[in-house]
Short mmCIF file of C-alpha atoms in Angstrom, two decimals:
data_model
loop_
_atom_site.label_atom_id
_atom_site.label_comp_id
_atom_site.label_asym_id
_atom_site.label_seq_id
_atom_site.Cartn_x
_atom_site.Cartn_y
_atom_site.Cartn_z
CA UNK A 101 108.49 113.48 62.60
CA UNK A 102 111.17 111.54 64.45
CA UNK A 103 111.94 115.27 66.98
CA UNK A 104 107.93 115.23 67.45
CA UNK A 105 107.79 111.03 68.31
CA UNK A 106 111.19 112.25 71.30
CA UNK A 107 108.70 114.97 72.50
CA UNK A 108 105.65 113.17 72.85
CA UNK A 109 107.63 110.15 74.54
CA UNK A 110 109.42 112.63 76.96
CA UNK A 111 105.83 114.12 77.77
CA UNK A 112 104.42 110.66 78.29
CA UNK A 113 107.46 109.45 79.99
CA UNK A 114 107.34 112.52 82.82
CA UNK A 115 103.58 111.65 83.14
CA UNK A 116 104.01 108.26 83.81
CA UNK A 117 106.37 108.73 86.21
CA UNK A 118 104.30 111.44 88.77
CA UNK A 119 104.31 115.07 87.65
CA UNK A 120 101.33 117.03 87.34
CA UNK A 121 100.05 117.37 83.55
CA UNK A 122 98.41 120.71 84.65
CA UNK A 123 101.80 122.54 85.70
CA UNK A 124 103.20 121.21 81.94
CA UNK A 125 103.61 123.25 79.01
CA UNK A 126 105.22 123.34 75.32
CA UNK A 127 107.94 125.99 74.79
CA UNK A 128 108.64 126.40 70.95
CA UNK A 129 112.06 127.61 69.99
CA UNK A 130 111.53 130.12 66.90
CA UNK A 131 113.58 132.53 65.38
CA UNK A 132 116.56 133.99 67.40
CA UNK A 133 115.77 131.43 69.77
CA UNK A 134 116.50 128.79 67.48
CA UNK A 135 120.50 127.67 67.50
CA UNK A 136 122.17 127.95 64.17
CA UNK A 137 122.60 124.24 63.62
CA UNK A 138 119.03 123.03 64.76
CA UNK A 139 115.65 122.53 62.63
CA UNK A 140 114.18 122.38 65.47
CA UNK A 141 113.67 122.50 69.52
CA UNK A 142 110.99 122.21 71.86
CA UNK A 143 111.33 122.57 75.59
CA UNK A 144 108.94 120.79 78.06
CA UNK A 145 108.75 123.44 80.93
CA UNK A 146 106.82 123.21 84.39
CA UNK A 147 105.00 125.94 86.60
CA UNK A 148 107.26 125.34 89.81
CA UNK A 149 105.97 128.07 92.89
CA UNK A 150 108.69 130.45 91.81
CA UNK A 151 107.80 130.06 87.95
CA UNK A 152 108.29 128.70 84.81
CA UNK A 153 111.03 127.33 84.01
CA UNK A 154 112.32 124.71 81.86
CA UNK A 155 112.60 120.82 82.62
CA UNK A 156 113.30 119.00 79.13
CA UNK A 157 114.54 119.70 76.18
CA UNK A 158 114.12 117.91 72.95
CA UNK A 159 116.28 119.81 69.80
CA UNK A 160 116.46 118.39 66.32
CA UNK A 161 120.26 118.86 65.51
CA UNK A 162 120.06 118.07 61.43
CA UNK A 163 123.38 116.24 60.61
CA UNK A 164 125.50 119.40 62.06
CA UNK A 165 127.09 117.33 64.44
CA UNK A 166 128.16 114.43 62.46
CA UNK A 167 129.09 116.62 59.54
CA UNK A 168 131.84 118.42 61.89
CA UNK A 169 133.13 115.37 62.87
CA UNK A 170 133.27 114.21 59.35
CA UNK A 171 135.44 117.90 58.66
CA UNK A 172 137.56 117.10 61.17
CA UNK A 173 138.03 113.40 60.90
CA UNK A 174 138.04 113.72 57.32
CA UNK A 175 136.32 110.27 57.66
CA UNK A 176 133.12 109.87 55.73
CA UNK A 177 129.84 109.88 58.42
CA UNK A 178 127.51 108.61 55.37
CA UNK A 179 125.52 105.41 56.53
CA UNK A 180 124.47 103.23 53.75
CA UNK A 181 120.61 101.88 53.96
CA UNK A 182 120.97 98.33 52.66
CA UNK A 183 117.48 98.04 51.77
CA UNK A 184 117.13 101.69 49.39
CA UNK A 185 120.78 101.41 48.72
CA UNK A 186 120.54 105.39 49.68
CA UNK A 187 123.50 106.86 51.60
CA UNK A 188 123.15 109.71 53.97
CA UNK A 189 124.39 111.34 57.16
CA UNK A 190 122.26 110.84 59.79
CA UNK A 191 120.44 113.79 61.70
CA UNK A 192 120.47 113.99 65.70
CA UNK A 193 117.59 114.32 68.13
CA UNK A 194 119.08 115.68 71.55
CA UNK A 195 117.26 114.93 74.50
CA UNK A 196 118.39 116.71 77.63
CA UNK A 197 117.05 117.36 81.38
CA UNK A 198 117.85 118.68 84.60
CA UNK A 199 117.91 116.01 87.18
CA UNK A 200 117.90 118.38 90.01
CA UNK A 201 114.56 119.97 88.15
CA UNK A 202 112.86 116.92 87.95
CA UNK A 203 113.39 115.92 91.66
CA UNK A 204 111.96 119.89 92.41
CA UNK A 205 109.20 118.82 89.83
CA UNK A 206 108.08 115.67 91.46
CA UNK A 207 108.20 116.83 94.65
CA UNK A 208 105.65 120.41 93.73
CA UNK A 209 103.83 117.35 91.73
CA UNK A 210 103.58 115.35 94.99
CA UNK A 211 102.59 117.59 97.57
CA UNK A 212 98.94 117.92 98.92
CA UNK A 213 96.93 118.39 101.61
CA UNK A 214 93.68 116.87 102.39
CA UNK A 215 91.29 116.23 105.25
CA UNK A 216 90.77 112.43 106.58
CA UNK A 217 88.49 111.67 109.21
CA UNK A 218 87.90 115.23 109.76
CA UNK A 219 91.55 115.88 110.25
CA UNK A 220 94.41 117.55 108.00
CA UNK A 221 96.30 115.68 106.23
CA UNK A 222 99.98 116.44 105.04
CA UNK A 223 100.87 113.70 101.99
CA UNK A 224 103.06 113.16 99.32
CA UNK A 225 101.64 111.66 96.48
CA UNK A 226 104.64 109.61 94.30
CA UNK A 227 104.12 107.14 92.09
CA UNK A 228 104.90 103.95 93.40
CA UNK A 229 107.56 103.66 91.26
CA UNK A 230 109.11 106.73 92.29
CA UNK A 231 108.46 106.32 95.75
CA UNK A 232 111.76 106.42 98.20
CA UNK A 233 110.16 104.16 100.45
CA UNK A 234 107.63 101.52 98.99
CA UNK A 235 106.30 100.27 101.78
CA UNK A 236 106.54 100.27 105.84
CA UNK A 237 105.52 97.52 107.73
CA UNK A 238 103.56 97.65 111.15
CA UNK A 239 102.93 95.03 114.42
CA UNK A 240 99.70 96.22 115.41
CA UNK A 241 101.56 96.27 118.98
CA UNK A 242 104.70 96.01 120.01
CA UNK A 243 104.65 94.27 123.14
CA UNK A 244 103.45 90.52 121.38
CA UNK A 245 106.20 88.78 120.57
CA UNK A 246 104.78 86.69 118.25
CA UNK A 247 103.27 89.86 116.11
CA UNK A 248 106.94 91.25 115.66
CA UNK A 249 107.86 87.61 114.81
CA UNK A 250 105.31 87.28 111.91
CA UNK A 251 105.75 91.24 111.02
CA UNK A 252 109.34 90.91 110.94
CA UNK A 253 109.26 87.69 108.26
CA UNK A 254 106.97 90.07 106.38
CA UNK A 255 109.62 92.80 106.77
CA UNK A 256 112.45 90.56 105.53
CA UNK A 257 110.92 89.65 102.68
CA UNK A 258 110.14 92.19 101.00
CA UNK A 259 113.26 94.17 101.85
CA UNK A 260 114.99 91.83 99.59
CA UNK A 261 113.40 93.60 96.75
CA UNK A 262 112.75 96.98 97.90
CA UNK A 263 112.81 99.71 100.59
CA UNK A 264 110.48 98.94 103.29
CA UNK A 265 110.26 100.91 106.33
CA UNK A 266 109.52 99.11 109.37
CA UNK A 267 108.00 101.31 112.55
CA UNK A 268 106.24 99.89 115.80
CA UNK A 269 106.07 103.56 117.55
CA UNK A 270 102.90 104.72 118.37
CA UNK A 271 99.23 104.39 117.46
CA UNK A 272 98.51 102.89 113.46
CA UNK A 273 97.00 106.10 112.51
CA UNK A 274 99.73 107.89 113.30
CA UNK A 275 101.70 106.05 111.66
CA UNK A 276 99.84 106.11 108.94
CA UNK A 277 100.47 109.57 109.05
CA UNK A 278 103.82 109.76 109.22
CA UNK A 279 104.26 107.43 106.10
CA UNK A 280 102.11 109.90 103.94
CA UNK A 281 103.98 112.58 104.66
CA UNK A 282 107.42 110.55 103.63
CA UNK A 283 104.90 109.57 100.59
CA UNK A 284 105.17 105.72 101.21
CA UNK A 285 102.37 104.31 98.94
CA UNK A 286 101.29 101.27 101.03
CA UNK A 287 101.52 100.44 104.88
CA UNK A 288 100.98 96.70 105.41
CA UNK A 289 99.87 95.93 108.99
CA UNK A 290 100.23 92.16 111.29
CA UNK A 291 97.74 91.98 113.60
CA UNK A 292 96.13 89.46 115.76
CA UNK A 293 93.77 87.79 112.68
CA UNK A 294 97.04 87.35 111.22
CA UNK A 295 98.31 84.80 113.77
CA UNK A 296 94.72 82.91 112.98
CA UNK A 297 94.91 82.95 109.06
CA UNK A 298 97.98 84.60 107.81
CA UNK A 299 96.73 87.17 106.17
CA UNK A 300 97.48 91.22 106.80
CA UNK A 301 95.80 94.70 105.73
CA UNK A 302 97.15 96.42 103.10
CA UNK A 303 96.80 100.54 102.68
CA UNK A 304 96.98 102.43 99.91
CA UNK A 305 98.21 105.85 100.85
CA UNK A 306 96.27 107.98 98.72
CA UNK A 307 92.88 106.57 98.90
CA UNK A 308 93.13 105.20 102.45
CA UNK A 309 91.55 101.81 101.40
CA UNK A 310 92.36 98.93 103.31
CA UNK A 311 93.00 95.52 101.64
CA UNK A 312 92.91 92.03 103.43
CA UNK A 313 95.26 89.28 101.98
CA UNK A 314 97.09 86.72 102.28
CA UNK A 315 100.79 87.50 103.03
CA UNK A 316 101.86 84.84 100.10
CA UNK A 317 99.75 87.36 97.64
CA UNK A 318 101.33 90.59 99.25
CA UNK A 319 104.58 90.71 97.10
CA UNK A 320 103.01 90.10 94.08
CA UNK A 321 100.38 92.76 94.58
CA UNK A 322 103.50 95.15 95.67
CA UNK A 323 105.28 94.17 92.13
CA UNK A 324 102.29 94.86 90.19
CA UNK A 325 101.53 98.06 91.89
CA UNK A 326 105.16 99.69 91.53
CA UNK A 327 106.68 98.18 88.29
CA UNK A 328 103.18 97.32 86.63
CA UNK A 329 103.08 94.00 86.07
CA UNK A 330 102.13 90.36 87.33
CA UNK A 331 103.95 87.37 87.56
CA UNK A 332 101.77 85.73 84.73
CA UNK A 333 103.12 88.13 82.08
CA UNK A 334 106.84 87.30 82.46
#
């Protein structure tokens, strides 16, 4: 019960965090496969370009490992259950993953290609809270120095919490573009309307929606985005 409850929270957990249900499978250790000491192991393995291979493993270790301590210790390993008064050595569920897989995993999860306006698009698609960069910031121009005044506030801000990228090179679609291919989830751009009312567009990378709010509301619509919740539920 307990190895199953580890497996289903790894799957959920790897989910949650960006990689592709589709390229995820069960691999069920039986027979020779099985080590000595374990009840039971299942591996969670993913379909990278190259193969299958596995990413996580969850094995059910019975009380093996606590019972060859206990040999060698020759200290007892029993735990006492104060409310059944039972005493027992406890089993072990061992979780383990590759970290180096998982990057490799998030990135094959990530990667698409799509057509915008007619054009190709190259993006990678991470979860905002596995995102490198979680947002970039853009003056609509570069030559106003009042726009790179207001963007840069907007920049400064939010860097306190997270990595924002900050670029004033070229045309907003391009760099637009640029940020979907680092897989930055939103772009926030300061452009003239902001000077009037203080408010900026938002984009969310993978549906290309724009947003118009108020820059007080942006960090809290960041937070909620990447970590999931609002202020109110604190």
């Amino acid at each position: 019960e307990f190895h199953q409850k580890w497996l289903q929270d790894a799957w959920n957990w790897l989910v949650s965090i960006g990689l592709d249900e589709s390229l995820m499978s069960y691999d069920v250790h039986e027979g020779n496969k099985l080590a000595h000491y374990a009840r039971a192991c299942t591996d969670v393995a993913f379909r990278f370009p190259f193969g299958t291979q596995e990413l996580l493993g969850v094995a059910a270790r019975s009380d093996y490992d606590l019972r060859q301590h206990e040999a060698a210790s020759s200290k007892s390993m029993e735990y006492r259950d104060d409310v059944t008064k039972n005493r027992f050595v406890p089993h072990v569920i061992e979780p383990s993953i590759g970290v180096d897989r998982l990057m490799l995993a998030l990135l094959v999860s990530a990667y698409d290609q799509d057509e915008i306006g007619g054009e190709k698009r190259t993006v990678l698609r991470f979860h905002p809270s596995i995102a490198p960069i979680k947002a970039a910031v853009f003056p609509l121009v570069k030559n106003k120095p009042e726009l790179l005044e207001k963007a840069r506030s907007v920049y400064k801000t939010l860097q306190r919490r997270y990595n924002v990228f900050w670029d004033q090179s070229g045309a907003i679609g391009r760099r637009y573009r640029r940020m979907d291919e680092a897989g930055t989830p939103f772009c926030i751009t300061v452009d003239f309307d902001t000077l009037e009312d203080n408010t900026v567009t938002v984009r969310e990378r993978d549906s290309t929606e724009q947003i118009r709010m108020p820059i007080s509301e942006v960090y809290k619509y960041l937070e909620n985005k990447i970590e999931g919740y609002d202020d109110e539920e604190l």
